[in-house]
Amino acid sequence: MGIKILGAGKYLPPLIATNDDFAKIVDTNDEWISKRTGIKERHMANGELNFQMGAKAAKEAIEKSCVPLDEIDMIIGTTVSQDTYTPSMSSLVGMALGIENAVCFDINAACSGFVYALDMANKYLSFGEYKNILIVSSELLTRLVDYTDRSSCILFGDGAGAVVVTNSDNKFSAKLRGVPSGAYKLVAKVNEPSNAFKTQSCDWGNDEVNNFKDGYMYMDGHEIYKFATSTMPQVVQEALEKANMNIDDIDLLIPHQANIRIIQTAVKNLKFSMDKCYVCIDKTGNMSSACIPIAIAMAIDEGRINRGDIICLTGFGAGLTSGAAVFEF
Ligand code: UT7
């Protein structure tokens, strides 16, 4: 049992920040950012909320899928940068779209979120209880960025991507991974709880993490880099093995867009070709879980994905999480 993507959509806010714009606020330059990351510019929300970006991407995905709103029976949201503790981003997206009845929940698997959600959707659909699932991945990462930290602020942007999926006989295989011992390698802490009777600060069991400012993203760039370049080829190979396929069967590889050097190393380790690898990081930067569905929507619009193609998605991120999904489009 597999899945079929019926339609995909994306939303990138119109405000764009170039590398030269960053050179005005931190000690950096276009040459360093382009060479070390492949990023030239990124989109940034300018008054838009996360769920509003998600709703725009979802609307396009639903229109392209031709599924009536009242036949969307589940919405899975993926985000690390939601507007509300509760309700879920997916509930807010459903409200904005005017959906009356749909099971809504969010998952947080960081940048691997879309791959995790697609695997969940496949499982829900295969039980037959749900027919059409909207996956909406929306990230307002600029909410978590410390614009005094030049090593991280240049990496991230905002945007949303969405797909509508249903079940089909097409092939689908996924491999998910988690390494919780690496959970402190990329952290953004929620505000410390306060109450009138409290006498002690929270202790994260780690001096470095204790000192992180609430609400900002901190990461060990080198460790994440090493994790990414080793895990992505492994999960891709494992997903291919589960599907009885090999690397040459893939028509288009869509990796998480975090750093062009990570993508190039992973592609080289897979003995694959960059010509069959989708890259949009130069225009978008890293948008966590939204990168992959945005890339899917762009690749369809550009004619780089056609019905019958074998697509491979792979992501990695905080958690530490990683995953790959292989399926026929
Ligand atoms: O979705 C998952 C999220 N995270 C990631 O995927 C991050 C993975 N890691 C990376 O992409 C890379 O490790 C970074 C892009 C974050 C950093 O690149 P790097 O090649 O590992 O650079 P580095 O940290 O080794 O720094 C090299 C030098 C340092 O200067 P010194 O100590 O050699 O004098 C940094 O201070 O580059 C300096 N540097 C910068 N220079 C200009 C760091 N950031 C900048 C900057 N502009 N923006």
Coordinates of N, CA, C and O and ligand atoms in Angstrom, one line a residue, residues 27-29 32-33 36-37 111 150-151 154-156 186 219 221-222 224-225 256 258-259 261-262 286 316-317, ligand 1:
D27 N 29.0 40.9 11.3 CA 30.3 40.8 10.6 C 30.4 39.6 9.7 O 30.8 38.6 10.1
T28 N 29.9 39.8 8.5 CA 29.8 38.7 7.5 C 29.9 39.3 6.1 O 30.0 40.6 5.9
N29 N 29.9 38.5 5.1 CA 29.9 39.0 3.7 C 29.3 37.9 2.8 O 29.3 36.7 3.1
W32 N 31.6 34.7 2.1 CA 31.6 33.7 3.1 C 30.3 32.9 3.1 O 30.3 31.6 3.1
I33 N 29.2 33.6 3.1 CA 27.9 32.9 3.2 C 27.7 32.0 2.0 O 27.3 30.8 2.1
R36 N 30.3 28.9 2.0 CA 30.2 28.0 3.1 C 28.8 27.4 3.2 O 28.6 26.3 3.9
T37 N 27.8 28.0 2.6 CA 26.4 27.5 2.8 C 25.6 27.3 1.5 O 24.6 26.6 1.5
C111 N 13.6 19.5 11.3 CA 13.7 19.6 9.9 C 13.3 18.3 9.2 O 13.0 18.3 8.0
R150 N 26.3 35.6 14.1 CA 26.6 35.6 12.7 C 26.6 34.1 12.1 O 26.4 33.9 11.0
S151 N 27.0 33.2 13.0 CA 27.2 31.8 12.5 C 25.8 31.1 12.3 O 25.7 30.2 11.5
I154 N 22.4 33.8 9.5 CA 22.4 33.9 8.1 C 21.8 32.7 7.4 O 21.6 32.7 6.2
L155 N 21.5 31.6 8.2 CA 21.1 30.4 7.6 C 19.6 30.3 7.4 O 19.2 29.5 6.5
F156 N 18.8 31.0 8.2 CA 17.4 30.6 8.2 C 16.4 31.6 7.6 O 16.6 32.8 7.5
L186 N 21.0 20.9 19.1 CA 20.3 22.1 18.5 C 19.0 22.3 19.3 O 18.2 21.5 19.4
M219 N 22.9 26.1 18.1 CA 23.3 24.7 17.6 C 24.8 24.6 17.5 O 25.6 25.5 17.5
G221 N 27.1 23.6 15.1 CA 27.1 23.5 13.6 C 27.9 22.4 13.1 O 27.5 21.6 12.3
H222 N 29.1 22.2 13.8 CA 30.0 21.1 13.3 C 29.4 19.7 13.5 O 29.5 18.9 12.6
I224 N 26.2 18.9 13.9 CA 25.0 18.7 13.0 C 25.5 18.4 11.6 O 24.9 17.6 10.9
Y225 N 26.5 19.1 11.2 CA 27.1 18.9 9.8 C 27.5 17.4 9.7 O 27.2 16.7 8.7
H256 N 16.7 17.9 2.5 CA 16.5 19.1 3.3 C 17.6 20.1 2.9 O 18.7 19.8 2.6
A258 N 19.8 22.7 4.0 CA 20.4 23.3 5.2 C 21.8 23.9 4.8 O 22.1 25.0 5.3
N259 N 22.5 23.2 3.9 CA 23.8 23.7 3.5 C 24.2 23.0 2.2 O 24.1 21.8 2.2
R261 N 26.9 22.3 1.0 CA 28.0 21.4 1.1 C 27.6 20.1 1.8 O 28.1 19.0 1.4
I262 N 26.5 20.2 2.6 CA 26.0 18.9 3.2 C 25.3 18.1 2.1 O 25.5 16.9 2.0
N286 N 17.5 27.9 4.9 CA 16.9 26.7 5.7 C 15.6 27.1 6.3 O 15.6 28.0 7.1
F316 N 17.1 15.8 7.9 CA 17.7 15.6 9.2 C 17.5 16.9 10.0 O 17.2 17.9 9.4
G317 N 17.6 16.7 11.3 CA 17.5 18.0 12.1 C 17.6 17.7 13.5 O 18.0 16.6 14.0
Ligands
UT7_1 O1 18.5 22.2 9.7 C1 19.6 21.8 10.5 C2 20.2 23.1 11.0 N1 21.6 23.2 11.1 C3 22.5 22.9 10.1 O2 22.3 22.2 9.2 C4 23.9 23.5 10.4 C5 25.0 22.5 9.9 N2 26.3 23.2 10.0 C6 26.7 24.1 9.0 O3 26.0 24.3 8.0 C7 28.0 24.8 9.2 O4 28.7 24.2 10.3 C8 27.9 26.3 9.4 C9 27.4 27.0 8.1 C10 27.0 26.6 10.6 C11 29.3 26.9 9.7 O5 30.2 26.6 8.6 P1 31.6 26.1 8.9 O6 32.3 25.9 7.6 O7 31.5 24.9 9.8 O8 32.3 27.3 9.7 P2 32.9 27.3 11.1 O9 31.9 27.3 12.2 O10 34.1 26.3 11.2 O11 33.6 28.8 11.2 C12 34.7 29.1 10.3 C13 35.1 30.5 10.5 C14 35.2 30.9 12.0 O12 36.2 31.9 12.2 P3 37.6 31.5 12.7 O13 37.4 30.9 14.1 O14 38.1 30.5 11.7 O15 38.4 32.8 12.7 C15 33.8 31.6 12.3 O16 33.9 32.6 13.3 O17 34.1 31.4 10.0 C16 33.6 32.3 11.0 N3 32.2 32.6 10.7 C17 31.8 33.5 9.8 N4 32.5 34.4 9.1 C18 31.8 35.2 8.3 C19 31.1 32.0 11.2 N5 30.0 32.5 10.7 C20 30.4 33.5 9.8 C21 29.7 34.4 9.0 N6 30.4 35.2 8.3 N7 28.4 34.4 8.9

